Amino acid sequence: MTRAASHGYRLGPDDKPVLFAAGFVLLILLVGTGYTLSTQGSMPLLQPQYILQQLQVGAFLGIVAAGMMLVILLGHIDLSVPWTLTAAAMMATAVGGAWAIPVGIGVGLLVGMVNGLGVAYLRVPSMIFTLGMNAVMRGLMVAHTGGFAPQTAATDLMQYLAVARIGGVIPVALLVWLAVSAAVVVILTRTVLGRAIYAIGNRERAAYLSGIDTSRVILIAFALSGAAAGIAGVLLAGYSTKAYQGMGDAYLLPSIAAVVVGGTNILGGRGRYLGTLVGVILIVLLNSVLSIMQMPEAGRQIIYGGVIIMMLLVYGRGDRITG
């Protein structure tokens, strides 16, 4: 078991990635504020309304990243997120009514379980199996829509969860993200499942010999990742009022980046959800500031990739902590 699992969320030497990412968030805010102040004479980035808006948009990425973190902690990866998310959104809008949200989440859960079966029991490398599942889901959704844009619309409840604000201030989507975050924190810090995830990420064979049902844990982690993608798909369809082809493509690499930039070891076994949370905020704010600065797409991609590489070079080469 890692120190991250045993010491809760007290900051210490192992939290350098979290502190570094938080510092970079402040730097992004300062740079963006300086730019808008010099060009527009205002400071929108420091206004509560703007920050809440960014958190509302970031909620979709945050939910996906929460599920992705569980898989990465195992030392695996889930590349089926784009079309798992899209399929969940399409099926939820197709079914409609009271069953829309359960069906959307159920689609994500089902895809995650298939991923888990393939990785845990068939022993297919997660990168290969989940990439294959992504292609399968894409084919199924193209067949479902006939290759055309879906004509179905999101339900009122889906739109409420995605765009409504309590008291006209607090986005409901942010509360959904917080609920998912709380569930992940409890799993990782207060349950046997969480301890098993860290143990498998450190050394799967040792975890198996210690009595952990490693296959079942891997299956559950992938199922939760799929369910998280399903929740994000339902919310994103509500935000857009409909589902559309490729709506999940923009969430794969940012979700992985948020997890890794937040300090989770890409090889598994180490990481805190607090780091993933800060990583999501960092990526959302970085994209927002680059958009405000009207940075060309080529420049945005270069800066975005450069920031990720730089932060990984700072702290990403440390040895894993073994339990």
Short mmCIF file of N, CA and C in Angstrom, two decimals, residues 137-287:
data_model
loop_
_atom_site.label_atom_id
_atom_site.label_comp_id
_atom_site.label_asym_id
_atom_site.label_seq_id
_atom_site.Cartn_x
_atom_site.Cartn_y
_atom_site.Cartn_z
N MET A 137 -17.33 0.18 -30.61
CA MET A 137 -18.41 1.10 -30.24
C MET A 137 -18.65 2.13 -31.32
N ARG A 138 -17.57 2.56 -31.95
CA ARG A 138 -17.73 3.51 -33.06
C ARG A 138 -18.53 2.88 -34.19
N GLY A 139 -18.18 1.65 -34.54
CA GLY A 139 -18.93 0.96 -35.59
C GLY A 139 -20.39 0.76 -35.24
N LEU A 140 -20.66 0.38 -33.99
CA LEU A 140 -22.04 0.17 -33.56
C LEU A 140 -22.85 1.46 -33.62
N MET A 141 -22.24 2.57 -33.23
CA MET A 141 -22.97 3.84 -33.24
C MET A 141 -23.18 4.36 -34.66
N VAL A 142 -22.21 4.13 -35.54
CA VAL A 142 -22.39 4.52 -36.95
C VAL A 142 -23.53 3.69 -37.55
N ALA A 143 -23.56 2.40 -37.21
CA ALA A 143 -24.65 1.55 -37.70
C ALA A 143 -25.98 2.00 -37.12
N HIS A 144 -25.97 2.39 -35.85
CA HIS A 144 -27.21 2.84 -35.18
C HIS A 144 -27.78 4.09 -35.82
N THR A 145 -26.91 5.01 -36.21
CA THR A 145 -27.37 6.29 -36.77
C THR A 145 -27.40 6.28 -38.29
N GLY A 146 -26.89 5.20 -38.90
CA GLY A 146 -26.82 5.17 -40.35
C GLY A 146 -25.76 6.09 -40.91
N GLY A 147 -24.86 6.53 -40.05
CA GLY A 147 -23.80 7.43 -40.49
C GLY A 147 -24.19 8.89 -40.48
N PHE A 148 -25.43 9.17 -40.08
CA PHE A 148 -25.91 10.54 -40.05
C PHE A 148 -25.92 11.08 -38.62
N ALA A 149 -26.04 12.38 -38.49
CA ALA A 149 -26.12 12.99 -37.16
C ALA A 149 -27.42 12.56 -36.47
N PRO A 150 -27.34 12.15 -35.22
CA PRO A 150 -28.57 11.74 -34.50
C PRO A 150 -29.59 12.87 -34.44
N GLN A 151 -30.85 12.52 -34.59
CA GLN A 151 -31.92 13.52 -34.56
C GLN A 151 -32.61 13.60 -33.21
N THR A 152 -32.16 12.79 -32.26
CA THR A 152 -32.78 12.78 -30.94
C THR A 152 -32.22 13.91 -30.08
N ALA A 153 -32.98 14.28 -29.06
CA ALA A 153 -32.59 15.39 -28.19
C ALA A 153 -32.47 14.91 -26.74
N ALA A 154 -31.69 15.65 -25.97
CA ALA A 154 -31.52 15.34 -24.55
C ALA A 154 -32.80 15.63 -23.79
N THR A 155 -33.02 14.87 -22.72
CA THR A 155 -34.21 15.10 -21.90
C THR A 155 -34.03 16.35 -21.04
N ASP A 156 -35.13 16.80 -20.46
CA ASP A 156 -35.08 17.99 -19.61
C ASP A 156 -34.17 17.77 -18.40
N LEU A 157 -34.21 16.55 -17.85
CA LEU A 157 -33.37 16.27 -16.67
C LEU A 157 -31.90 16.28 -17.05
N MET A 158 -31.55 15.74 -18.21
CA MET A 158 -30.16 15.77 -18.67
C MET A 158 -29.68 17.21 -18.84
N GLN A 159 -30.53 18.05 -19.41
CA GLN A 159 -30.16 19.46 -19.59
C GLN A 159 -30.05 20.16 -18.24
N TYR A 160 -30.94 19.81 -17.32
CA TYR A 160 -30.88 20.43 -15.99
C TYR A 160 -29.56 20.10 -15.30
N LEU A 161 -29.17 18.84 -15.33
CA LEU A 161 -27.93 18.42 -14.67
C LEU A 161 -26.71 19.07 -15.30
N ALA A 162 -26.78 19.38 -16.59
CA ALA A 162 -25.61 19.90 -17.30
C ALA A 162 -25.50 21.42 -17.27
N VAL A 163 -26.62 22.12 -17.31
CA VAL A 163 -26.55 23.58 -17.49
C VAL A 163 -27.20 24.39 -16.37
N ALA A 164 -28.06 23.77 -15.57
CA ALA A 164 -28.78 24.54 -14.53
C ALA A 164 -27.83 24.97 -13.42
N ARG A 165 -28.23 26.02 -12.72
CA ARG A 165 -27.46 26.52 -11.58
C ARG A 165 -28.38 26.69 -10.39
N ILE A 166 -27.94 26.18 -9.26
CA ILE A 166 -28.72 26.31 -8.03
C ILE A 166 -28.61 27.74 -7.52
N GLY A 167 -29.75 28.37 -7.34
CA GLY A 167 -29.75 29.77 -6.92
C GLY A 167 -29.17 30.69 -7.97
N GLY A 168 -29.08 30.20 -9.19
CA GLY A 168 -28.50 31.00 -10.26
C GLY A 168 -27.00 31.17 -10.15
N VAL A 169 -26.36 30.39 -9.26
CA VAL A 169 -24.92 30.56 -9.01
C VAL A 169 -24.15 29.26 -9.17
N ILE A 170 -24.49 28.24 -8.39
CA ILE A 170 -23.72 27.00 -8.35
C ILE A 170 -24.17 26.05 -9.45
N PRO A 171 -23.29 25.71 -10.40
CA PRO A 171 -23.67 24.78 -11.47
C PRO A 171 -23.98 23.39 -10.92
N VAL A 172 -25.08 22.82 -11.37
CA VAL A 172 -25.44 21.46 -10.94
C VAL A 172 -24.39 20.46 -11.42
N ALA A 173 -23.82 20.69 -12.62
CA ALA A 173 -22.79 19.80 -13.15
C ALA A 173 -21.59 19.73 -12.21
N LEU A 174 -21.27 20.85 -11.57
CA LEU A 174 -20.17 20.89 -10.61
C LEU A 174 -20.49 20.00 -9.41
N LEU A 175 -21.73 20.01 -8.97
CA LEU A 175 -22.13 19.16 -7.84
C LEU A 175 -22.06 17.68 -8.21
N VAL A 176 -22.41 17.37 -9.47
CA VAL A 176 -22.28 15.97 -9.92
C VAL A 176 -20.82 15.56 -9.90
N TRP A 177 -19.95 16.44 -10.38
CA TRP A 177 -18.50 16.16 -10.35
C TRP A 177 -18.01 15.96 -8.92
N LEU A 178 -18.48 16.81 -8.01
CA LEU A 178 -18.08 16.68 -6.61
C LEU A 178 -18.56 15.35 -6.02
N ALA A 179 -19.75 14.93 -6.40
CA ALA A 179 -20.27 13.65 -5.91
C ALA A 179 -19.43 12.49 -6.42
N VAL A 180 -19.06 12.53 -7.70
CA VAL A 180 -18.19 11.49 -8.27
C VAL A 180 -16.83 11.53 -7.59
N SER A 181 -16.32 12.74 -7.36
CA SER A 181 -15.02 12.89 -6.71
C SER A 181 -15.04 12.30 -5.30
N ALA A 182 -16.10 12.60 -4.55
CA ALA A 182 -16.22 12.07 -3.20
C ALA A 182 -16.25 10.55 -3.21
N ALA A 183 -16.94 9.97 -4.18
CA ALA A 183 -17.01 8.51 -4.28
C ALA A 183 -15.63 7.91 -4.55
N VAL A 184 -14.87 8.54 -5.46
CA VAL A 184 -13.53 8.04 -5.79
C VAL A 184 -12.60 8.17 -4.58
N VAL A 185 -12.67 9.28 -3.87
CA VAL A 185 -11.83 9.47 -2.68
C VAL A 185 -12.14 8.40 -1.64
N VAL A 186 -13.41 8.14 -1.42
CA VAL A 186 -13.80 7.11 -0.44
C VAL A 186 -13.27 5.75 -0.89
N ILE A 187 -13.42 5.44 -2.15
CA ILE A 187 -12.95 4.14 -2.66
C ILE A 187 -11.45 3.99 -2.44
N LEU A 188 -10.69 5.03 -2.77
CA LEU A 188 -9.23 4.93 -2.72
C LEU A 188 -8.67 4.99 -1.31
N THR A 189 -9.35 5.64 -0.41
CA THR A 189 -8.77 5.86 0.92
C THR A 189 -9.48 5.11 2.05
N ARG A 190 -10.67 4.59 1.81
CA ARG A 190 -11.44 4.01 2.91
C ARG A 190 -11.94 2.59 2.64
N THR A 191 -11.57 2.00 1.52
CA THR A 191 -12.12 0.68 1.21
C THR A 191 -11.01 -0.33 0.90
N VAL A 192 -11.38 -1.59 1.00
CA VAL A 192 -10.47 -2.67 0.62
C VAL A 192 -10.16 -2.61 -0.87
N LEU A 193 -11.16 -2.24 -1.65
CA LEU A 193 -10.95 -2.11 -3.10
C LEU A 193 -9.85 -1.10 -3.41
N GLY A 194 -9.86 0.04 -2.72
CA GLY A 194 -8.84 1.05 -2.95
C GLY A 194 -7.45 0.55 -2.62
N ARG A 195 -7.33 -0.13 -1.49
CA ARG A 195 -6.02 -0.67 -1.11
C ARG A 195 -5.55 -1.71 -2.12
N ALA A 196 -6.50 -2.49 -2.64
CA ALA A 196 -6.15 -3.50 -3.63
C ALA A 196 -5.70 -2.87 -4.94
N ILE A 197 -6.32 -1.77 -5.32
CA ILE A 197 -5.94 -1.07 -6.55
C ILE A 197 -4.49 -0.59 -6.46
N TYR A 198 -4.14 0.02 -5.34
CA TYR A 198 -2.75 0.49 -5.15
C TYR A 198 -1.79 -0.70 -5.14
N ALA A 199 -2.18 -1.79 -4.49
CA ALA A 199 -1.30 -2.95 -4.39
C ALA A 199 -1.05 -3.57 -5.75
N ILE A 200 -2.10 -3.69 -6.56
CA ILE A 200 -1.95 -4.25 -7.89
C ILE A 200 -1.09 -3.34 -8.76
N GLY A 201 -1.26 -2.03 -8.63
CA GLY A 201 -0.46 -1.10 -9.40
C GLY A 201 1.01 -1.17 -9.05
N ASN A 202 1.32 -1.47 -7.81
CA ASN A 202 2.71 -1.60 -7.39
C ASN A 202 3.33 -2.90 -7.90
N ARG A 203 2.64 -4.00 -7.69
CA ARG A 203 3.14 -5.30 -8.16
C ARG A 203 1.98 -6.30 -8.15
N GLU A 204 1.45 -6.58 -9.34
CA GLU A 204 0.26 -7.42 -9.43
C GLU A 204 0.50 -8.82 -8.90
N ARG A 205 1.65 -9.39 -9.22
CA ARG A 205 1.93 -10.76 -8.77
C ARG A 205 1.97 -10.84 -7.24
N ALA A 206 2.61 -9.86 -6.62
CA ALA A 206 2.68 -9.84 -5.16
C ALA A 206 1.29 -9.68 -4.55
N ALA A 207 0.47 -8.83 -5.18
CA ALA A 207 -0.89 -8.64 -4.70
C ALA A 207 -1.69 -9.94 -4.79
N TYR A 208 -1.51 -10.67 -5.88
CA TYR A 208 -2.20 -11.95 -6.06
C TYR A 208 -1.77 -12.96 -5.01
N LEU A 209 -0.47 -13.02 -4.75
CA LEU A 209 0.05 -13.97 -3.77
C LEU A 209 -0.38 -13.61 -2.36
N SER A 210 -0.70 -12.34 -2.13
CA SER A 210 -1.15 -11.92 -0.80
C SER A 210 -2.63 -12.21 -0.57
N GLY A 211 -3.29 -12.75 -1.59
CA GLY A 211 -4.68 -13.13 -1.42
C GLY A 211 -5.70 -12.23 -2.09
N ILE A 212 -5.25 -11.22 -2.81
CA ILE A 212 -6.17 -10.31 -3.50
C ILE A 212 -6.66 -10.95 -4.80
N ASP A 213 -7.96 -10.88 -5.04
CA ASP A 213 -8.52 -11.37 -6.29
C ASP A 213 -8.26 -10.29 -7.34
N THR A 214 -7.09 -10.32 -7.93
CA THR A 214 -6.65 -9.25 -8.83
C THR A 214 -7.55 -9.10 -10.05
N SER A 215 -8.02 -10.20 -10.58
CA SER A 215 -8.87 -10.13 -11.78
C SER A 215 -10.18 -9.40 -11.47
N ARG A 216 -10.76 -9.70 -10.33
CA ARG A 216 -12.02 -9.03 -9.96
C ARG A 216 -11.81 -7.55 -9.74
N VAL A 217 -10.71 -7.18 -9.10
CA VAL A 217 -10.42 -5.76 -8.86
C VAL A 217 -10.23 -5.02 -10.18
N ILE A 218 -9.50 -5.61 -11.11
CA ILE A 218 -9.29 -4.99 -12.42
C ILE A 218 -10.62 -4.83 -13.15
N LEU A 219 -11.47 -5.85 -13.08
CA LEU A 219 -12.78 -5.78 -13.71
C LEU A 219 -13.60 -4.63 -13.13
N ILE A 220 -13.60 -4.49 -11.82
CA ILE A 220 -14.38 -3.43 -11.16
C ILE A 220 -13.84 -2.05 -11.56
N ALA A 221 -12.53 -1.90 -11.59
CA ALA A 221 -11.93 -0.60 -11.93
C ALA A 221 -12.30 -0.18 -13.34
N PHE A 222 -12.23 -1.11 -14.29
CA PHE A 222 -12.61 -0.78 -15.67
C PHE A 222 -14.11 -0.50 -15.77
N ALA A 223 -14.92 -1.23 -15.01
CA ALA A 223 -16.35 -0.97 -15.01
C ALA A 223 -16.66 0.44 -14.50
N LEU A 224 -15.96 0.85 -13.44
CA LEU A 224 -16.15 2.20 -12.90
C LEU A 224 -15.68 3.26 -13.88
N SER A 225 -14.59 2.99 -14.59
CA SER A 225 -14.11 3.93 -15.61
C SER A 225 -15.15 4.09 -16.71
N GLY A 226 -15.74 2.97 -17.15
CA GLY A 226 -16.78 3.04 -18.17
C GLY A 226 -18.01 3.78 -17.68
N ALA A 227 -18.39 3.54 -16.42
CA ALA A 227 -19.55 4.23 -15.85
C ALA A 227 -19.30 5.73 -15.78
N ALA A 228 -18.06 6.13 -15.41
CA ALA A 228 -17.72 7.55 -15.36
C ALA A 228 -17.84 8.18 -16.74
N ALA A 229 -17.36 7.47 -17.77
CA ALA A 229 -17.49 7.97 -19.14
C ALA A 229 -18.96 8.08 -19.53
N GLY A 230 -19.78 7.13 -19.06
CA GLY A 230 -21.20 7.19 -19.33
C GLY A 230 -21.87 8.40 -18.69
N ILE A 231 -21.51 8.67 -17.44
CA ILE A 231 -22.05 9.86 -16.76
C ILE A 231 -21.65 11.13 -17.52
N ALA A 232 -20.39 11.21 -17.91
CA ALA A 232 -19.92 12.39 -18.66
C ALA A 232 -20.66 12.51 -19.98
N GLY A 233 -20.92 11.38 -20.66
CA GLY A 233 -21.66 11.42 -21.91
C GLY A 233 -23.07 11.94 -21.74
N VAL A 234 -23.73 11.50 -20.69
CA VAL A 234 -25.10 11.97 -20.41
C VAL A 234 -25.09 13.47 -20.16
N LEU A 235 -24.13 13.95 -19.35
CA LEU A 235 -24.06 15.37 -19.05
C LEU A 235 -23.71 16.20 -20.29
N LEU A 236 -22.76 15.70 -21.07
CA LEU A 236 -22.35 16.45 -22.25
C LEU A 236 -23.48 16.54 -23.27
N ALA A 237 -24.26 15.47 -23.40
CA ALA A 237 -25.43 15.53 -24.29
C ALA A 237 -26.44 16.55 -23.78
N GLY A 238 -26.60 16.62 -22.45
CA GLY A 238 -27.49 17.62 -21.89
C GLY A 238 -26.98 19.03 -22.11
N TYR A 239 -25.66 19.19 -22.03
CA TYR A 239 -25.05 20.52 -22.24
C TYR A 239 -25.21 20.97 -23.69
N SER A 240 -25.09 20.00 -24.61
CA SER A 240 -25.19 20.31 -26.04
C SER A 240 -26.61 20.19 -26.55
N THR A 241 -27.53 19.74 -25.70
CA THR A 241 -28.94 19.46 -26.00
C THR A 241 -29.13 18.26 -26.91
N LYS A 242 -28.04 17.64 -27.38
CA LYS A 242 -28.15 16.46 -28.23
C LYS A 242 -26.82 15.72 -28.25
N ALA A 243 -26.83 14.50 -28.76
CA ALA A 243 -25.60 13.74 -28.96
C ALA A 243 -25.13 13.93 -30.40
N TYR A 244 -23.83 13.79 -30.62
CA TYR A 244 -23.29 13.94 -31.96
C TYR A 244 -22.06 13.06 -32.13
N GLN A 245 -21.74 12.76 -33.38
CA GLN A 245 -20.63 11.87 -33.69
C GLN A 245 -19.31 12.44 -33.16
N GLY A 246 -18.53 11.61 -32.52
CA GLY A 246 -17.20 12.00 -32.08
C GLY A 246 -17.17 12.97 -30.91
N MET A 247 -18.26 13.08 -30.15
CA MET A 247 -18.30 14.06 -29.07
C MET A 247 -17.33 13.72 -27.94
N GLY A 248 -16.88 12.47 -27.89
CA GLY A 248 -15.95 12.08 -26.83
C GLY A 248 -14.49 12.17 -27.21
N ASP A 249 -14.20 12.49 -28.47
CA ASP A 249 -12.81 12.49 -28.93
C ASP A 249 -11.94 13.48 -28.16
N ALA A 250 -12.53 14.59 -27.75
CA ALA A 250 -11.75 15.64 -27.10
C ALA A 250 -11.42 15.35 -25.64
N TYR A 251 -11.85 14.19 -25.14
CA TYR A 251 -11.69 13.92 -23.71
C TYR A 251 -10.68 12.83 -23.38
N LEU A 252 -10.17 12.13 -24.37
CA LEU A 252 -9.25 11.04 -24.08
C LEU A 252 -7.89 11.54 -23.59
N LEU A 253 -7.16 12.25 -24.43
CA LEU A 253 -5.82 12.70 -24.04
C LEU A 253 -5.86 13.69 -22.87
N PRO A 254 -6.79 14.66 -22.83
CA PRO A 254 -6.85 15.55 -21.66
C PRO A 254 -7.11 14.81 -20.35
N SER A 255 -7.92 13.75 -20.39
CA SER A 255 -8.20 13.02 -19.15
C SER A 255 -6.95 12.28 -18.68
N ILE A 256 -6.21 11.68 -19.61
CA ILE A 256 -4.96 11.02 -19.25
C ILE A 256 -3.96 12.04 -18.73
N ALA A 257 -3.87 13.18 -19.44
CA ALA A 257 -2.94 14.24 -19.03
C ALA A 257 -3.26 14.76 -17.65
N ALA A 258 -4.55 14.96 -17.35
CA ALA A 258 -4.95 15.48 -16.04
C ALA A 258 -4.51 14.54 -14.93
N VAL A 259 -4.67 13.24 -15.17
CA VAL A 259 -4.29 12.25 -14.16
C VAL A 259 -2.78 12.25 -13.96
N VAL A 260 -2.02 12.22 -15.06
CA VAL A 260 -0.57 12.12 -14.97
C VAL A 260 0.05 13.42 -14.47
N VAL A 261 -0.42 14.55 -14.99
CA VAL A 261 0.09 15.85 -14.54
C VAL A 261 -0.19 16.04 -13.05
N GLY A 262 -1.29 15.46 -12.57
CA GLY A 262 -1.63 15.55 -11.15
C GLY A 262 -0.79 14.67 -10.26
N GLY A 263 0.15 13.90 -10.86
CA GLY A 263 1.09 13.14 -10.05
C GLY A 263 0.86 11.64 -9.99
N THR A 264 -0.19 11.13 -10.64
CA THR A 264 -0.40 9.69 -10.66
C THR A 264 0.62 9.04 -11.59
N ASN A 265 1.30 8.03 -11.09
CA ASN A 265 2.32 7.35 -11.89
C ASN A 265 1.66 6.61 -13.04
N ILE A 266 2.09 6.86 -14.26
CA ILE A 266 1.48 6.24 -15.43
C ILE A 266 1.67 4.73 -15.41
N LEU A 267 2.65 4.24 -14.63
CA LEU A 267 2.88 2.80 -14.49
C LEU A 267 2.08 2.20 -13.34
N GLY A 268 1.32 3.03 -12.63
CA GLY A 268 0.46 2.54 -11.57
C GLY A 268 1.09 2.57 -10.20
N GLY A 269 0.25 2.37 -9.17
CA GLY A 269 0.73 2.21 -7.80
C GLY A 269 0.85 3.45 -6.98
N ARG A 270 0.79 4.64 -7.58
CA ARG A 270 0.98 5.85 -6.80
C ARG A 270 0.14 6.98 -7.38
N GLY A 271 -0.50 7.75 -6.52
CA GLY A 271 -1.28 8.89 -6.96
C GLY A 271 -2.38 9.23 -5.99
N ARG A 272 -2.74 10.49 -5.97
CA ARG A 272 -3.85 10.97 -5.13
C ARG A 272 -4.89 11.64 -6.00
N TYR A 273 -6.13 11.49 -5.62
CA TYR A 273 -7.18 12.12 -6.42
C TYR A 273 -7.08 13.63 -6.37
N LEU A 274 -6.56 14.18 -5.29
CA LEU A 274 -6.38 15.63 -5.21
C LEU A 274 -5.53 16.12 -6.38
N GLY A 275 -4.50 15.35 -6.75
CA GLY A 275 -3.67 15.73 -7.88
C GLY A 275 -4.45 15.72 -9.18
N THR A 276 -5.29 14.72 -9.37
CA THR A 276 -6.12 14.67 -10.58
C THR A 276 -7.06 15.86 -10.64
N LEU A 277 -7.63 16.22 -9.51
CA LEU A 277 -8.53 17.37 -9.43
C LEU A 277 -7.81 18.64 -9.87
N VAL A 278 -6.61 18.86 -9.33
CA VAL A 278 -5.82 20.03 -9.71
C VAL A 278 -5.41 19.95 -11.18
N GLY A 279 -5.09 18.74 -11.65
CA GLY A 279 -4.71 18.55 -13.04
C GLY A 279 -5.83 18.94 -14.00
N VAL A 280 -7.05 18.59 -13.66
CA VAL A 280 -8.20 18.95 -14.49
C VAL A 280 -8.35 20.47 -14.55
N ILE A 281 -8.26 21.12 -13.39
CA ILE A 281 -8.39 22.57 -13.34
C ILE A 281 -7.28 23.23 -14.16
N LEU A 282 -6.07 22.70 -14.07
CA LEU A 282 -4.94 23.25 -14.82
C LEU A 282 -5.21 23.19 -16.32
N ILE A 283 -5.65 22.05 -16.81
CA ILE A 283 -5.87 21.89 -18.25
C ILE A 283 -7.03 22.76 -18.73
N VAL A 284 -8.10 22.83 -17.96
CA VAL A 284 -9.24 23.65 -18.35
C VAL A 284 -8.86 25.12 -18.42
N LEU A 285 -8.13 25.61 -17.41
CA LEU A 285 -7.72 27.01 -17.40
C LEU A 285 -6.71 27.31 -18.50
N LEU A 286 -5.80 26.37 -18.75
CA LEU A 286 -4.81 26.58 -19.81
C LEU A 286 -5.50 26.73 -21.17
N ASN A 287 -6.44 25.85 -21.46
CA ASN A 287 -7.18 25.96 -22.71
C ASN A 287 -7.97 27.25 -22.79
#
